[in-house]
């Protein structure tokens, strides 16, 4: 049952009426008498004062302020940058796609042709899993040979305001869009959840994995974000990387690999600094997540000479 106090479904551009109705008592409290119209600047001022006087809770005040900021932000500010986007290739086998999806936390992924600047469409986890279970013959087929599995992608410029994009995605029932820059190259992706979080803050459900940089597992191994700084990794694992030029774990492990990470590197293990680092996921030409497992002294002797070279050559 709708009590009339919920955010209207028409989108952020229409919420001024909702705010005026919901907080009409607040307006009356501060202005003595309700005016015929209230400007955005006046509302923000009243919200700040209402929060200071305890009429509004902090999260309530922040949400209202976020609504007004919503219309002015550009997509490029809230998108996930291409370097952090997990995507599949048209040549990837369905079985590999499904296996990778089961290890990840996302429900939708871009599908690329030659590279990230050649996005052919999107693939949904539910679609892939359903197709996989209903068509055993398809598991060893590449995505390009499975018509109907890849959905059409929506492309938007990174300069588009997110209020406008929200209304477009809502009307078209689109949950993910590909963001392109002024040269038509892929800048990143944006989801409906990204846009809503600009108002209400981070959204988690029972299927979301923790977004922490470090996650200790039951076997005492640690899942680490590839973009974690080496300083933080040193503290977490109680190790020293030495005076190296790289700033992130991704950069360090990529140097050890000797090449830009690709699909062939998934599940590859790199022994370094007394730990075995297993590559679990990839971004765009980056290592997404790794599992770090402490190894014994005998295994430590098998560390690659290249690892030692990196540490020694930059000291």
mmCIF file of C-alpha atoms in Angstrom:
data_model
loop_
_atom_site.group_PDB
_atom_site.id
_atom_site.type_symbol
_atom_site.label_atom_id
_atom_site.label_comp_id
_atom_site.label_asym_id
_atom_site.label_seq_id
_atom_site.Cartn_x
_atom_site.Cartn_y
_atom_site.Cartn_z
ATOM 1 C CA UNK A 1 0.000 0.000 0.000
ATOM 2 C CA UNK A 2 1.365 3.379 -0.982
ATOM 3 C CA UNK A 3 1.302 5.895 1.860
ATOM 4 C CA UNK A 4 2.204 8.712 -0.519
ATOM 5 C CA UNK A 5 5.549 9.395 1.134
ATOM 6 C CA UNK A 6 7.746 7.362 -1.175
ATOM 7 C CA UNK A 7 9.910 8.855 -3.893
ATOM 8 C CA UNK A 8 7.785 9.178 -7.034
ATOM 9 C CA UNK A 9 8.561 6.785 -9.900
ATOM 10 C CA UNK A 10 8.712 9.651 -12.410
ATOM 11 C CA UNK A 11 12.374 10.304 -11.678
ATOM 12 C CA UNK A 12 14.531 12.786 -9.747
ATOM 13 C CA UNK A 13 13.442 15.769 -11.828
ATOM 14 C CA UNK A 14 9.964 15.528 -10.300
ATOM 15 C CA UNK A 15 10.922 15.172 -6.653
ATOM 16 C CA UNK A 16 10.585 18.844 -5.686
ATOM 17 C CA UNK A 17 6.830 18.366 -5.316
ATOM 18 C CA UNK A 18 7.462 15.265 -3.231
ATOM 19 C CA UNK A 19 9.876 17.142 -0.975
ATOM 20 C CA UNK A 20 7.468 20.022 -0.549
ATOM 21 C CA UNK A 21 4.682 17.655 0.435
ATOM 22 C CA UNK A 22 6.780 15.494 2.724
ATOM 23 C CA UNK A 23 8.447 18.398 4.494
ATOM 24 C CA UNK A 24 5.699 21.001 4.355
ATOM 25 C CA UNK A 25 5.789 21.053 8.133
ATOM 26 C CA UNK A 26 9.477 21.867 8.024
ATOM 27 C CA UNK A 27 8.868 24.740 5.610
ATOM 28 C CA UNK A 28 6.114 26.094 7.845
ATOM 29 C CA UNK A 29 8.339 25.766 10.900
ATOM 30 C CA UNK A 30 11.054 27.936 9.367
ATOM 31 C CA UNK A 31 9.049 30.330 7.180
ATOM 32 C CA UNK A 32 5.985 30.856 9.349
ATOM 33 C CA UNK A 33 3.645 30.497 6.377
ATOM 34 C CA UNK A 34 3.929 28.246 3.335
ATOM 35 C CA UNK A 35 4.770 30.160 0.166
ATOM 36 C CA UNK A 36 3.241 29.398 -3.205
ATOM 37 C CA UNK A 37 6.578 28.282 -4.617
ATOM 38 C CA UNK A 38 9.919 27.384 -3.107
ATOM 39 C CA UNK A 39 13.195 27.531 -5.012
ATOM 40 C CA UNK A 40 15.820 24.816 -4.961
ATOM 41 C CA UNK A 41 18.248 27.105 -3.121
ATOM 42 C CA UNK A 42 15.654 27.796 -0.426
ATOM 43 C CA UNK A 43 14.946 24.100 -0.002
ATOM 44 C CA UNK A 44 18.636 23.265 0.415
ATOM 45 C CA UNK A 45 19.005 26.065 2.961
ATOM 46 C CA UNK A 46 15.978 24.831 4.900
ATOM 47 C CA UNK A 47 17.200 21.250 4.791
ATOM 48 C CA UNK A 48 20.557 22.314 6.258
ATOM 49 C CA UNK A 49 18.839 24.256 9.017
ATOM 50 C CA UNK A 50 16.379 21.439 9.685
ATOM 51 C CA UNK A 51 19.272 19.040 10.112
ATOM 52 C CA UNK A 52 21.088 21.420 12.466
ATOM 53 C CA UNK A 53 17.940 21.740 14.607
ATOM 54 C CA UNK A 54 17.315 17.990 14.653
ATOM 55 C CA UNK A 55 14.149 18.115 12.543
ATOM 56 C CA UNK A 56 15.828 15.919 9.906
ATOM 57 C CA UNK A 57 18.248 13.059 10.445
ATOM 58 C CA UNK A 58 21.648 13.268 8.747
ATOM 59 C CA UNK A 59 20.839 10.583 6.154
ATOM 60 C CA UNK A 60 17.501 12.238 5.342
ATOM 61 C CA UNK A 61 19.165 15.601 4.769
ATOM 62 C CA UNK A 62 21.907 14.050 2.642
ATOM 63 C CA UNK A 63 19.381 12.226 0.481
ATOM 64 C CA UNK A 64 17.476 15.422 -0.275
ATOM 65 C CA UNK A 65 20.697 17.263 -1.122
ATOM 66 C CA UNK A 66 21.786 14.366 -3.340
ATOM 67 C CA UNK A 67 18.538 14.625 -5.284
ATOM 68 C CA UNK A 68 19.256 18.209 -6.284
ATOM 69 C CA UNK A 69 22.885 17.425 -7.149
ATOM 70 C CA UNK A 70 21.648 14.492 -9.230
ATOM 71 C CA UNK A 71 20.530 16.583 -12.202
ATOM 72 C CA UNK A 72 23.864 18.398 -12.494
ATOM 73 C CA UNK A 73 26.254 15.416 -12.457
ATOM 74 C CA UNK A 74 27.595 13.944 -15.672
ATOM 75 C CA UNK A 75 27.731 10.230 -16.421
ATOM 76 C CA UNK A 76 31.523 10.295 -16.609
ATOM 77 C CA UNK A 77 31.668 11.107 -12.898
ATOM 78 C CA UNK A 78 29.650 8.101 -11.704
ATOM 79 C CA UNK A 79 30.529 5.418 -14.273
ATOM 80 C CA UNK A 80 32.821 2.448 -13.695
ATOM 81 C CA UNK A 81 35.995 3.210 -15.654
ATOM 82 C CA UNK A 82 36.871 0.844 -18.490
ATOM 83 C CA UNK A 83 40.007 -0.306 -16.658
ATOM 84 C CA UNK A 84 37.775 -1.843 -13.975
ATOM 85 C CA UNK A 85 35.127 -3.321 -16.281
ATOM 86 C CA UNK A 86 34.937 -7.114 -16.553
ATOM 87 C CA UNK A 87 33.918 -8.079 -20.090
ATOM 88 C CA UNK A 88 33.727 -11.123 -22.337
ATOM 89 C CA UNK A 89 34.888 -11.624 -25.910
ATOM 90 C CA UNK A 90 32.780 -12.946 -28.770
ATOM 91 C CA UNK A 91 35.234 -15.850 -29.042
ATOM 92 C CA UNK A 92 34.827 -16.914 -25.384
ATOM 93 C CA UNK A 93 33.231 -20.334 -24.895
ATOM 94 C CA UNK A 94 29.894 -20.413 -23.090
ATOM 95 C CA UNK A 95 31.212 -22.788 -20.421
ATOM 96 C CA UNK A 96 34.048 -20.395 -19.592
ATOM 97 C CA UNK A 97 31.664 -17.452 -19.498
ATOM 98 C CA UNK A 98 29.298 -19.205 -17.077
ATOM 99 C CA UNK A 99 32.152 -20.408 -14.852
ATOM 100 C CA UNK A 100 33.539 -16.883 -14.646
ATOM 101 C CA UNK A 101 30.116 -15.409 -13.907
ATOM 102 C CA UNK A 102 29.643 -17.824 -11.002
ATOM 103 C CA UNK A 103 32.794 -16.434 -9.378
ATOM 104 C CA UNK A 104 31.825 -12.807 -9.873
ATOM 105 C CA UNK A 105 29.244 -10.501 -8.299
ATOM 106 C CA UNK A 106 27.833 -8.903 -11.440
ATOM 107 C CA UNK A 107 24.719 -9.873 -13.372
ATOM 108 C CA UNK A 108 25.501 -8.103 -16.677
ATOM 109 C CA UNK A 109 28.670 -7.917 -18.740
ATOM 110 C CA UNK A 110 29.710 -6.213 -21.988
ATOM 111 C CA UNK A 111 30.657 -8.526 -24.855
ATOM 112 C CA UNK A 112 33.480 -7.274 -27.093
ATOM 113 C CA UNK A 113 34.688 -7.969 -30.595
ATOM 114 C CA UNK A 114 38.281 -6.883 -31.171
ATOM 115 C CA UNK A 115 38.652 -4.935 -27.926
ATOM 116 C CA UNK A 116 36.798 -2.755 -25.397
ATOM 117 C CA UNK A 117 36.201 -0.147 -28.079
ATOM 118 C CA UNK A 118 34.252 -2.733 -30.069
ATOM 119 C CA UNK A 119 31.390 -3.653 -27.744
ATOM 120 C CA UNK A 120 28.859 -5.849 -29.555
ATOM 121 C CA UNK A 121 26.279 -6.094 -26.795
ATOM 122 C CA UNK A 122 25.593 -7.246 -23.233
ATOM 123 C CA UNK A 123 25.142 -10.684 -21.715
ATOM 124 C CA UNK A 124 23.030 -11.364 -18.621
ATOM 125 C CA UNK A 125 23.960 -14.007 -16.070
ATOM 126 C CA UNK A 126 20.446 -15.495 -16.024
ATOM 127 C CA UNK A 127 20.349 -15.728 -19.822
ATOM 128 C CA UNK A 128 23.736 -17.441 -19.974
ATOM 129 C CA UNK A 129 22.946 -19.909 -17.184
ATOM 130 C CA UNK A 130 19.539 -20.795 -18.648
ATOM 131 C CA UNK A 131 21.000 -21.299 -22.124
ATOM 132 C CA UNK A 132 23.831 -23.369 -20.654
ATOM 133 C CA UNK A 133 21.537 -25.742 -18.742
ATOM 134 C CA UNK A 134 18.943 -26.127 -21.500
ATOM 135 C CA UNK A 135 21.421 -26.616 -24.357
ATOM 136 C CA UNK A 136 24.259 -29.002 -23.371
ATOM 137 C CA UNK A 137 25.620 -28.829 -26.925
ATOM 138 C CA UNK A 138 26.289 -25.101 -26.515
ATOM 139 C CA UNK A 139 28.798 -25.228 -23.656
ATOM 140 C CA UNK A 140 31.754 -25.579 -26.024
ATOM 141 C CA UNK A 141 30.454 -22.970 -28.470
ATOM 142 C CA UNK A 142 31.779 -19.380 -28.580
ATOM 143 C CA UNK A 143 29.323 -16.585 -27.870
ATOM 144 C CA UNK A 144 29.426 -15.452 -31.498
ATOM 145 C CA UNK A 145 27.783 -18.737 -32.505
ATOM 146 C CA UNK A 146 24.904 -18.435 -30.037
ATOM 147 C CA UNK A 147 22.377 -16.016 -31.573
ATOM 148 C CA UNK A 148 19.874 -14.433 -29.249
ATOM 149 C CA UNK A 149 22.069 -14.751 -26.169
ATOM 150 C CA UNK A 150 23.690 -11.327 -26.484
ATOM 151 C CA UNK A 151 21.405 -8.359 -25.858
ATOM 152 C CA UNK A 152 21.641 -5.028 -27.647
ATOM 153 C CA UNK A 153 23.753 -2.462 -25.798
ATOM 154 C CA UNK A 154 22.728 1.117 -25.060
ATOM 155 C CA UNK A 155 25.459 3.708 -25.671
ATOM 156 C CA UNK A 156 25.538 7.123 -23.981
ATOM 157 C CA UNK A 157 28.051 10.023 -24.050
ATOM 158 C CA UNK A 158 30.036 10.593 -20.876
ATOM 159 C CA UNK A 159 28.833 14.218 -20.803
ATOM 160 C CA UNK A 160 25.157 13.306 -20.461
ATOM 161 C CA UNK A 161 23.606 14.366 -17.169
ATOM 162 C CA UNK A 162 22.655 11.422 -14.998
ATOM 163 C CA UNK A 163 19.166 12.776 -14.326
ATOM 164 C CA UNK A 164 18.426 12.615 -18.047
ATOM 165 C CA UNK A 165 20.032 9.177 -18.322
ATOM 166 C CA UNK A 166 18.018 7.894 -15.363
ATOM 167 C CA UNK A 167 14.757 8.821 -17.051
ATOM 168 C CA UNK A 168 15.881 7.278 -20.350
ATOM 169 C CA UNK A 169 16.970 4.010 -18.744
ATOM 170 C CA UNK A 170 13.800 3.892 -16.679
ATOM 171 C CA UNK A 171 11.557 4.412 -19.715
ATOM 172 C CA UNK A 172 13.412 1.819 -21.807
ATOM 173 C CA UNK A 173 13.832 -0.611 -18.881
ATOM 174 C CA UNK A 174 17.588 -0.604 -19.418
ATOM 175 C CA UNK A 175 19.807 -1.578 -16.483
ATOM 176 C CA UNK A 176 23.263 -1.033 -17.979
ATOM 177 C CA UNK A 177 24.643 1.418 -20.540
ATOM 178 C CA UNK A 178 28.019 1.705 -22.234
ATOM 179 C CA UNK A 179 29.613 5.136 -21.806
ATOM 180 C CA UNK A 180 31.620 6.535 -24.726
ATOM 181 C CA UNK A 181 33.938 9.524 -24.907
ATOM 182 C CA UNK A 182 34.047 12.268 -27.531
ATOM 183 C CA UNK A 183 36.048 10.029 -29.874
ATOM 184 C CA UNK A 184 33.534 7.192 -29.698
ATOM 185 C CA UNK A 185 35.809 5.023 -27.594
ATOM 186 C CA UNK A 186 34.530 3.135 -24.577
ATOM 187 C CA UNK A 187 35.009 5.176 -21.406
ATOM 188 C CA UNK A 188 33.257 2.761 -19.050
ATOM 189 C CA UNK A 189 29.841 1.452 -18.059
ATOM 190 C CA UNK A 190 27.050 2.777 -15.878
ATOM 191 C CA UNK A 191 24.185 0.856 -14.278
ATOM 192 C CA UNK A 192 20.823 1.861 -12.914
ATOM 193 C CA UNK A 193 22.140 0.906 -9.487
ATOM 194 C CA UNK A 194 25.016 3.375 -9.921
ATOM 195 C CA UNK A 195 22.513 6.164 -10.560
ATOM 196 C CA UNK A 196 20.226 5.286 -7.657
ATOM 197 C CA UNK A 197 23.224 5.079 -5.316
ATOM 198 C CA UNK A 198 23.960 8.726 -6.109
ATOM 199 C CA UNK A 199 20.811 9.494 -4.107
ATOM 200 C CA UNK A 200 20.520 6.793 -1.452
ATOM 201 C CA UNK A 201 24.135 5.686 -1.055
ATOM 202 C CA UNK A 202 25.604 2.206 -1.549
ATOM 203 C CA UNK A 203 23.076 -0.560 -2.124
ATOM 204 C CA UNK A 204 23.799 -4.105 -0.970
ATOM 205 C CA UNK A 205 21.665 -7.234 -1.190
ATOM 206 C CA UNK A 206 22.102 -10.766 0.131
ATOM 207 C CA UNK A 207 24.040 -11.753 -2.997
ATOM 208 C CA UNK A 208 26.502 -8.871 -2.957
ATOM 209 C CA UNK A 209 30.038 -9.703 -1.984
ATOM 210 C CA UNK A 210 31.861 -7.360 0.324
ATOM 211 C CA UNK A 211 33.505 -4.547 -1.584
ATOM 212 C CA UNK A 212 36.409 -4.461 0.841
ATOM 213 C CA UNK A 213 39.873 -4.393 -0.646
ATOM 214 C CA UNK A 214 40.858 -7.408 1.459
ATOM 215 C CA UNK A 215 38.577 -10.336 2.306
ATOM 216 C CA UNK A 216 39.880 -13.155 4.501
ATOM 217 C CA UNK A 217 38.505 -16.585 3.563
ATOM 218 C CA UNK A 218 37.775 -19.597 5.780
ATOM 219 C CA UNK A 219 41.003 -21.273 4.600
ATOM 220 C CA UNK A 220 42.934 -18.142 5.689
ATOM 221 C CA UNK A 221 43.685 -17.121 2.120
ATOM 222 C CA UNK A 222 42.889 -13.493 1.281
ATOM 223 C CA UNK A 223 40.983 -12.154 -1.729
ATOM 224 C CA UNK A 224 42.599 -8.868 -2.773
ATOM 225 C CA UNK A 225 41.444 -6.176 -5.175
ATOM 226 C CA UNK A 226 44.017 -5.800 -7.932
ATOM 227 C CA UNK A 227 43.928 -2.014 -7.532
ATOM 228 C CA UNK A 228 44.974 -2.253 -3.880
ATOM 229 C CA UNK A 229 48.028 -0.107 -3.179
ATOM 230 C CA UNK A 230 51.275 -1.960 -2.508
ATOM 231 C CA UNK A 231 51.560 -0.101 0.796
ATOM 232 C CA UNK A 232 48.226 -1.546 1.930
ATOM 233 C CA UNK A 233 49.136 -5.023 0.681
ATOM 234 C CA UNK A 234 52.420 -4.864 2.595
ATOM 235 C CA UNK A 235 50.563 -4.059 5.804
ATOM 236 C CA UNK A 236 47.862 -6.676 5.244
ATOM 237 C CA UNK A 237 50.239 -9.521 4.360
ATOM 238 C CA UNK A 238 53.174 -8.366 6.509
ATOM 239 C CA UNK A 239 55.596 -8.399 3.583
ATOM 240 C CA UNK A 240 57.868 -5.925 1.803
ATOM 241 C CA UNK A 241 57.927 -5.276 -1.930
ATOM 242 C CA UNK A 242 61.027 -3.141 -1.736
ATOM 243 C CA UNK A 243 61.540 0.159 -3.548
ATOM 244 C CA UNK A 244 59.559 -0.590 -6.717
ATOM 245 C CA UNK A 245 58.010 1.854 -9.172
ATOM 246 C CA UNK A 246 54.608 0.163 -9.304
ATOM 247 C CA UNK A 247 51.931 1.506 -6.986
ATOM 248 C CA UNK A 248 49.273 -1.235 -7.133
ATOM 249 C CA UNK A 249 49.198 -5.006 -6.801
ATOM 250 C CA UNK A 250 47.922 -5.170 -10.375
ATOM 251 C CA UNK A 251 50.983 -3.291 -11.602
ATOM 252 C CA UNK A 252 53.364 -5.484 -9.631
ATOM 253 C CA UNK A 253 51.849 -8.794 -10.741
ATOM 254 C CA UNK A 254 51.540 -7.591 -14.338
ATOM 255 C CA UNK A 255 55.278 -6.887 -14.307
ATOM 256 C CA UNK A 256 55.878 -10.439 -13.100
ATOM 257 C CA UNK A 257 53.620 -11.818 -15.817
ATOM 258 C CA UNK A 258 55.644 -9.985 -18.422
ATOM 259 C CA UNK A 259 52.604 -9.072 -20.506
ATOM 260 C CA UNK A 260 49.195 -7.415 -20.341
ATOM 261 C CA UNK A 261 46.767 -9.774 -18.518
ATOM 262 C CA UNK A 262 44.385 -11.693 -20.791
ATOM 263 C CA UNK A 263 41.797 -14.468 -20.496
ATOM 264 C CA UNK A 264 44.567 -17.043 -20.731
ATOM 265 C CA UNK A 265 45.921 -15.765 -17.415
ATOM 266 C CA UNK A 266 42.783 -16.562 -15.404
ATOM 267 C CA UNK A 267 43.624 -19.035 -12.598
ATOM 268 C CA UNK A 268 47.332 -18.520 -13.247
ATOM 269 C CA UNK A 269 49.437 -18.563 -10.077
ATOM 270 C CA UNK A 270 52.364 -16.260 -9.382
ATOM 271 C CA UNK A 271 54.699 -17.049 -6.494
ATOM 272 C CA UNK A 272 56.204 -13.929 -4.954
ATOM 273 C CA UNK A 273 57.198 -12.570 -1.550
ATOM 274 C CA UNK A 274 56.260 -15.752 0.288
ATOM 275 C CA UNK A 275 52.758 -15.871 -1.193
ATOM 276 C CA UNK A 276 51.022 -17.607 -4.050
ATOM 277 C CA UNK A 277 48.852 -15.107 -5.941
ATOM 278 C CA UNK A 278 46.117 -16.720 -8.050
ATOM 279 C CA UNK A 279 44.405 -14.522 -10.641
ATOM 280 C CA UNK A 280 40.632 -14.810 -10.144
ATOM 281 C CA UNK A 281 39.262 -12.101 -12.410
ATOM 282 C CA UNK A 282 40.281 -9.458 -14.914
ATOM 283 C CA UNK A 283 39.309 -5.900 -15.684
ATOM 284 C CA UNK A 284 40.175 -4.263 -18.978
ATOM 285 C CA UNK A 285 43.835 -5.168 -19.419
ATOM 286 C CA UNK A 286 44.180 -5.310 -15.632
ATOM 287 C CA UNK A 287 44.084 -7.933 -12.911
ATOM 288 C CA UNK A 288 40.768 -7.625 -11.092
ATOM 289 C CA UNK A 289 41.003 -9.883 -8.044
ATOM 290 C CA UNK A 290 43.599 -12.312 -6.755
ATOM 291 C CA UNK A 291 43.694 -14.917 -4.036
ATOM 292 C CA UNK A 292 46.795 -14.632 -1.829
ATOM 293 C CA UNK A 293 47.869 -17.787 0.002
ATOM 294 C CA UNK A 294 50.919 -17.968 2.253
ATOM 295 C CA UNK A 295 53.346 -20.703 1.222
ATOM 296 C CA UNK A 296 55.983 -22.670 3.105
ATOM 297 C CA UNK A 297 59.728 -22.130 2.979
ATOM 298 C CA UNK A 298 60.319 -24.885 0.415
ATOM 299 C CA UNK A 299 57.878 -23.313 -2.025
ATOM 300 C CA UNK A 300 59.351 -19.889 -1.358
ATOM 301 C CA UNK A 301 62.637 -21.080 -2.840
ATOM 302 C CA UNK A 302 60.783 -21.505 -6.109
ATOM 303 C CA UNK A 303 59.976 -17.823 -6.441
ATOM 304 C CA UNK A 304 60.730 -16.518 -9.898
ATOM 305 C CA UNK A 305 64.068 -14.800 -10.381
ATOM 306 C CA UNK A 306 62.148 -12.073 -12.156
ATOM 307 C CA UNK A 307 60.386 -11.242 -8.881
ATOM 308 C CA UNK A 308 63.749 -10.757 -7.208
ATOM 309 C CA UNK A 309 64.998 -8.724 -10.172
ATOM 310 C CA UNK A 310 62.071 -6.309 -9.900
ATOM 311 C CA UNK A 311 62.753 -5.683 -6.230
ATOM 312 C CA UNK A 312 66.525 -5.383 -6.606
ATOM 313 C CA UNK A 313 66.710 -3.340 -9.806
ATOM 314 C CA UNK A 314 64.603 -0.519 -8.384
ATOM 315 C CA UNK A 315 66.277 -0.157 -5.000
#
